[in-house]
CSV table of N, CA, C and O in Angstrom, one decimal:
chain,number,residue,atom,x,y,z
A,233,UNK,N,0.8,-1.2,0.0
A,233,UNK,CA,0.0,0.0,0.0
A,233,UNK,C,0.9,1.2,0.0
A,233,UNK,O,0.8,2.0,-1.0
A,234,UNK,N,1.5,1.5,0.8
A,234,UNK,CA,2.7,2.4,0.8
A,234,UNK,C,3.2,2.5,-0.2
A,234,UNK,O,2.7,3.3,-0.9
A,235,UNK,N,4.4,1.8,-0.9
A,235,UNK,CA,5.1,1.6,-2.1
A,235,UNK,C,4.1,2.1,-3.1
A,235,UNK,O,4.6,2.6,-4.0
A,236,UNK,N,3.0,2.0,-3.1
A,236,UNK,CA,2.0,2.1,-4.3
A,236,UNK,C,1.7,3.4,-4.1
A,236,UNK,O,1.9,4.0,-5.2
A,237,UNK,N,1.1,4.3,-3.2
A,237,UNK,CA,1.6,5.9,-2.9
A,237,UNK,C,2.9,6.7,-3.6
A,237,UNK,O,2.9,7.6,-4.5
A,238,UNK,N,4.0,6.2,-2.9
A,238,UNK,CA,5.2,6.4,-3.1
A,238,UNK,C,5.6,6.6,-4.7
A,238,UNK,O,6.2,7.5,-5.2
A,239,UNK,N,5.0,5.5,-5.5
A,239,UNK,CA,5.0,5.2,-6.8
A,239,UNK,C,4.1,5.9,-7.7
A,239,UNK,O,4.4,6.0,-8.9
A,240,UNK,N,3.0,6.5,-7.2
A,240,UNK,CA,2.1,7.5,-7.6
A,240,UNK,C,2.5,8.8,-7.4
A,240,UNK,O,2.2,9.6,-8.2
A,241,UNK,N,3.3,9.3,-6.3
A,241,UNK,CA,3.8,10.2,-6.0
A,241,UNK,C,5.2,10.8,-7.4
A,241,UNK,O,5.4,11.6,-8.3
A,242,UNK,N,5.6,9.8,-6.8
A,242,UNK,CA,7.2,9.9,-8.0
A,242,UNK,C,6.2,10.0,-9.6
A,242,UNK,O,6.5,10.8,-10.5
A,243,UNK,N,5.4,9.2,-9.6
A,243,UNK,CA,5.2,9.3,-11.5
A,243,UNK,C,4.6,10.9,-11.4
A,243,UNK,O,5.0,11.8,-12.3
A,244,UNK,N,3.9,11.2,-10.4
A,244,UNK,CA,3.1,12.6,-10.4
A,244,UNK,C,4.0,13.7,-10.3
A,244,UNK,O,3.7,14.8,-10.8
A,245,UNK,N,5.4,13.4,-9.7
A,245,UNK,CA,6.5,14.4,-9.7
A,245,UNK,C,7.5,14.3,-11.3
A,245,UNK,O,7.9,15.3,-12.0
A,246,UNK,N,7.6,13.3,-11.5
A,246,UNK,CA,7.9,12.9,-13.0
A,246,UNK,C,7.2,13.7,-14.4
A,246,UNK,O,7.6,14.2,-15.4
A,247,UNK,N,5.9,13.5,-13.9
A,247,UNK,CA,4.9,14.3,-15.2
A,247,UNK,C,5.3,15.8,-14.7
A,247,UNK,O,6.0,16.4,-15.5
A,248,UNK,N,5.0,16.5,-13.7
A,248,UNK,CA,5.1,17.9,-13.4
A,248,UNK,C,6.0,18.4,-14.4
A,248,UNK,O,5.9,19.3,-15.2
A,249,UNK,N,7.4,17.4,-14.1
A,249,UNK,CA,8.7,18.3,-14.3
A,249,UNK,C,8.6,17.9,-15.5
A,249,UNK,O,9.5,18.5,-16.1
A,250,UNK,N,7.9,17.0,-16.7
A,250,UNK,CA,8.0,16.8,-18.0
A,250,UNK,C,7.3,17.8,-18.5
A,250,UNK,O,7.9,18.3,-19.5
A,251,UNK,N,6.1,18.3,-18.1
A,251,UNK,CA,5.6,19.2,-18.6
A,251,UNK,C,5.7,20.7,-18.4
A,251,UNK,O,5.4,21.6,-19.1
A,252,UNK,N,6.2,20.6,-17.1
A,252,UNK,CA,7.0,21.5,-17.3
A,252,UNK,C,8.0,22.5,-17.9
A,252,UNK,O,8.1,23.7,-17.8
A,253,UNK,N,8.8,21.5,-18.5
A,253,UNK,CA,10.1,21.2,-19.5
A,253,UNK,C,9.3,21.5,-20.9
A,253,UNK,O,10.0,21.5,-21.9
A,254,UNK,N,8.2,21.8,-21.1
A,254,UNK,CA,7.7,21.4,-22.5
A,254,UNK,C,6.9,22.5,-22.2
A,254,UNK,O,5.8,22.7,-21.6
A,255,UNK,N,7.9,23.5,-23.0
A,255,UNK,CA,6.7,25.1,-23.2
A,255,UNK,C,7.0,25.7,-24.6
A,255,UNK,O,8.1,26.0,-25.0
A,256,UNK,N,5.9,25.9,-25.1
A,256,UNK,CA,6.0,26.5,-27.0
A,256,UNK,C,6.6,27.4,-26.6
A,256,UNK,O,6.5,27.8,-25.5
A,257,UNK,N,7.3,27.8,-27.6
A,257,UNK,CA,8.5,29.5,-28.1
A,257,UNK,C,7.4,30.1,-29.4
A,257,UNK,O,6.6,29.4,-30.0
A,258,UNK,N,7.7,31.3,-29.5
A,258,UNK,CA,7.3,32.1,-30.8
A,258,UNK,C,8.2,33.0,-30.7
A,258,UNK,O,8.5,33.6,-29.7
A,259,UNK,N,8.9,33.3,-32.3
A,259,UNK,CA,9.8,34.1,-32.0
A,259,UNK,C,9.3,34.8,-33.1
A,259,UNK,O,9.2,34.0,-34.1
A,260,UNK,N,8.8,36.1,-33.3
A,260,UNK,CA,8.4,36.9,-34.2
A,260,UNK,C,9.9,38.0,-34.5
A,260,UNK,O,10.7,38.3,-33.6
A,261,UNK,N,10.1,38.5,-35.7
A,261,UNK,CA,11.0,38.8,-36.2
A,261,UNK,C,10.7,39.7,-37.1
A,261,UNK,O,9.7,39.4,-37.7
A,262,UNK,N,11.2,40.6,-37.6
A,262,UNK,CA,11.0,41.9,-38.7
A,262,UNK,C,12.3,41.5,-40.1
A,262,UNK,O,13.6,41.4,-40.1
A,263,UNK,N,11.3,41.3,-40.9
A,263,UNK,CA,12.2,40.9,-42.2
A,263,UNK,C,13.7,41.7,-42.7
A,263,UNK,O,13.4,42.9,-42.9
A,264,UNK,N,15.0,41.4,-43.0
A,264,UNK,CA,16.1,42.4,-43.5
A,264,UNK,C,15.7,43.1,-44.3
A,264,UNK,O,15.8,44.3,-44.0
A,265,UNK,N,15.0,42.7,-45.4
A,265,UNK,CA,14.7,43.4,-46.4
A,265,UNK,C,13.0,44.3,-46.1
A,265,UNK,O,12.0,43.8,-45.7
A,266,UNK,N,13.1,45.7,-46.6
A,266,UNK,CA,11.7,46.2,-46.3
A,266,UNK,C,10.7,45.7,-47.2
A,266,UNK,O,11.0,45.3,-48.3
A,267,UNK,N,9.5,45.6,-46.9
A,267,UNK,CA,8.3,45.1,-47.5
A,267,UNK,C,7.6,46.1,-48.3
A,267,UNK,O,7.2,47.2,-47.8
A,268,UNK,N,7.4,45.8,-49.5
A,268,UNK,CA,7.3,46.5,-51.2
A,268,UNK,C,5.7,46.3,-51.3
A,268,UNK,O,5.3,45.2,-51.7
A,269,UNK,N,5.1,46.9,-51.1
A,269,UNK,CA,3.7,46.7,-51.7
A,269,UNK,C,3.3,47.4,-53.0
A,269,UNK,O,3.3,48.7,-52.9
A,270,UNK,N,3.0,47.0,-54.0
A,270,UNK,CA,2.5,48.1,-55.3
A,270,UNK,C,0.9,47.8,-55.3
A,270,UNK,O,0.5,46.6,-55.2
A,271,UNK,N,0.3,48.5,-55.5
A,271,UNK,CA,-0.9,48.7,-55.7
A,271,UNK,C,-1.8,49.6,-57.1
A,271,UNK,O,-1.5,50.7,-57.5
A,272,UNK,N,-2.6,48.9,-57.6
A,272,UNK,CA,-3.1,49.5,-58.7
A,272,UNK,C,-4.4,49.9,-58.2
A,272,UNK,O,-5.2,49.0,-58.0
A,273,UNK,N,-4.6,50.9,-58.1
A,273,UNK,CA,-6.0,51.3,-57.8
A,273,UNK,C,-6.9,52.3,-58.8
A,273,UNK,O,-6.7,53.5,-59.0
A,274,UNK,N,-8.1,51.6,-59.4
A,274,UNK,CA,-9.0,52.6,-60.2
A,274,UNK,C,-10.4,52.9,-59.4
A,274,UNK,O,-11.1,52.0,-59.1
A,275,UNK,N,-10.6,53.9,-59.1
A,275,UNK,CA,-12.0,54.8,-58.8
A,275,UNK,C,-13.1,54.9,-59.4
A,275,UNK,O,-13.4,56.0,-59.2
A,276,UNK,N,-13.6,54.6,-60.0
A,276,UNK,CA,-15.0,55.2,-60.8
A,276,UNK,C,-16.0,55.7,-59.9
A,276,UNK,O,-16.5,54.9,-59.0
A,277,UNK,N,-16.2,56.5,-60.1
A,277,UNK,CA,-17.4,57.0,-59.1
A,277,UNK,C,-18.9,57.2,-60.0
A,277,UNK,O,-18.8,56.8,-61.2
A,278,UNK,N,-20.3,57.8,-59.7
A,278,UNK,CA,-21.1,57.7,-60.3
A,278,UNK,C,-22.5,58.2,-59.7
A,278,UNK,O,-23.3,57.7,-58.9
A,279,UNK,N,-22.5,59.3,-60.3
A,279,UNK,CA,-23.7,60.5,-59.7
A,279,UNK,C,-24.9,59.9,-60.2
A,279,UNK,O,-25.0,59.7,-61.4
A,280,UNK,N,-25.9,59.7,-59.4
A,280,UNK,CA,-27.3,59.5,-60.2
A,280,UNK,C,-28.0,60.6,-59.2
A,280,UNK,O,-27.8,60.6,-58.0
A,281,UNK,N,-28.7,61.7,-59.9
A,281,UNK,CA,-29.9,62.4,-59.5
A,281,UNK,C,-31.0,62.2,-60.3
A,281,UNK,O,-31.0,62.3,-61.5
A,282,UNK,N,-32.4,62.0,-59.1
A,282,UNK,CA,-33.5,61.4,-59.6
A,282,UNK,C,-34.3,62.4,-59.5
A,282,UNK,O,-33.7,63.2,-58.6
A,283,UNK,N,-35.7,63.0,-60.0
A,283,UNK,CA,-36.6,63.9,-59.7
A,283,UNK,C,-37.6,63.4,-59.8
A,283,UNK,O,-37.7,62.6,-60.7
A,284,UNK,N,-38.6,63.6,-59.2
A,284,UNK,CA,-39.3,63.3,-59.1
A,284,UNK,C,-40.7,63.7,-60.8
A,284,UNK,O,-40.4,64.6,-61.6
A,285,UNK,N,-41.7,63.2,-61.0
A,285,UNK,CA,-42.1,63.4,-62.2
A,285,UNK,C,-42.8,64.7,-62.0
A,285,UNK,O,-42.7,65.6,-62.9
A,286,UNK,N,-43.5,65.0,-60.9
A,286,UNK,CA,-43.7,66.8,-60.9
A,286,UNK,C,-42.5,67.7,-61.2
A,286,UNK,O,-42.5,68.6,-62.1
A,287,UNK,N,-41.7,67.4,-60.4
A,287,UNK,CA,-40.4,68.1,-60.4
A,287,UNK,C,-40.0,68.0,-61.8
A,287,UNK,O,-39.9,69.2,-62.3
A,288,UNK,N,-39.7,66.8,-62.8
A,288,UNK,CA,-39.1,67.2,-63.9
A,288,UNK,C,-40.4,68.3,-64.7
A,288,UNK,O,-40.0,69.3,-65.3
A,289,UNK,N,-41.4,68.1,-64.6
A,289,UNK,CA,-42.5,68.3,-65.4
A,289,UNK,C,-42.1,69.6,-65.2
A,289,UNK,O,-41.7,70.1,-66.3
A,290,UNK,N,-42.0,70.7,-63.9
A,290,UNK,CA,-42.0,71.9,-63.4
A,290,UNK,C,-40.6,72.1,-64.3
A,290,UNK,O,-40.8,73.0,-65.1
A,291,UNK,N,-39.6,71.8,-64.4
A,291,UNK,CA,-38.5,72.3,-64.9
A,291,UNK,C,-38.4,72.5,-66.3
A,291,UNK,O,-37.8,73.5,-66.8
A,292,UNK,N,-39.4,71.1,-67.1
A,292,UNK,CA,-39.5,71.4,-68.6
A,292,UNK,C,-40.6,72.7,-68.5
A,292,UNK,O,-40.1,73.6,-69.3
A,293,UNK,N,-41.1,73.0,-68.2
A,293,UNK,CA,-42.7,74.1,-67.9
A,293,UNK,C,-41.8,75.4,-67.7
A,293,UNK,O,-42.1,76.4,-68.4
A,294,UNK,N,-40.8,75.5,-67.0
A,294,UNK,CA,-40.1,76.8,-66.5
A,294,UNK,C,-38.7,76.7,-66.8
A,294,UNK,O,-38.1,76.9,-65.8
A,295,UNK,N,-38.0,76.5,-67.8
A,295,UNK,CA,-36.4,76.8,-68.0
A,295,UNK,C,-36.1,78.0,-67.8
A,295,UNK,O,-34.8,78.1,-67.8
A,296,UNK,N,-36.6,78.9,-67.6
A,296,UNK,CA,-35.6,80.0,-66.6
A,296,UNK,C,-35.8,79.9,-65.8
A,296,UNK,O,-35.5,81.0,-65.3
A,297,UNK,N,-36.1,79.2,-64.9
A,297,UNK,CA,-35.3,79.2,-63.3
A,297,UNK,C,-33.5,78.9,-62.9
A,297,UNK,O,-32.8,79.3,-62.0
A,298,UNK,N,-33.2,78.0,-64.0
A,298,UNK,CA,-32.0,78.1,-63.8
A,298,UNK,C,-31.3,79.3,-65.0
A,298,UNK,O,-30.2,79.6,-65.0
């Protein structure tokens, strides 16, 4: 009974210090060379104004307002 303690003890002190021993690293690092991005970038943009059918009606009816 004892011995069989004793032997549960040691394996439980055994695992601790194994896993203990066993810890990931990450070593992050900034490249020698600088980092080059090129980019092509096109824009199109695109106005839509809507009026309403009074509204156009009133504009064809009155061109001198503007």
């Amino acid at each position: 009974m004892r011995t069989s303690i004793v032997r549960g003890s040691l394996a439980g002190v055994l695992c601790a210090v194994l896993l203990s021993s066993c810890k990931p690293t990450v070593k992050v690092e900034a490249p020698d060379k600088p980092i080059t991005i090129n980019m092509n970038i096109k824009i199109d943009h695109e106005i839509r104004v809507r009026l309403d059918k009074d509204i156009d009606n009133m504009l064809d009816e009155r061109k001198d307002i503007f």
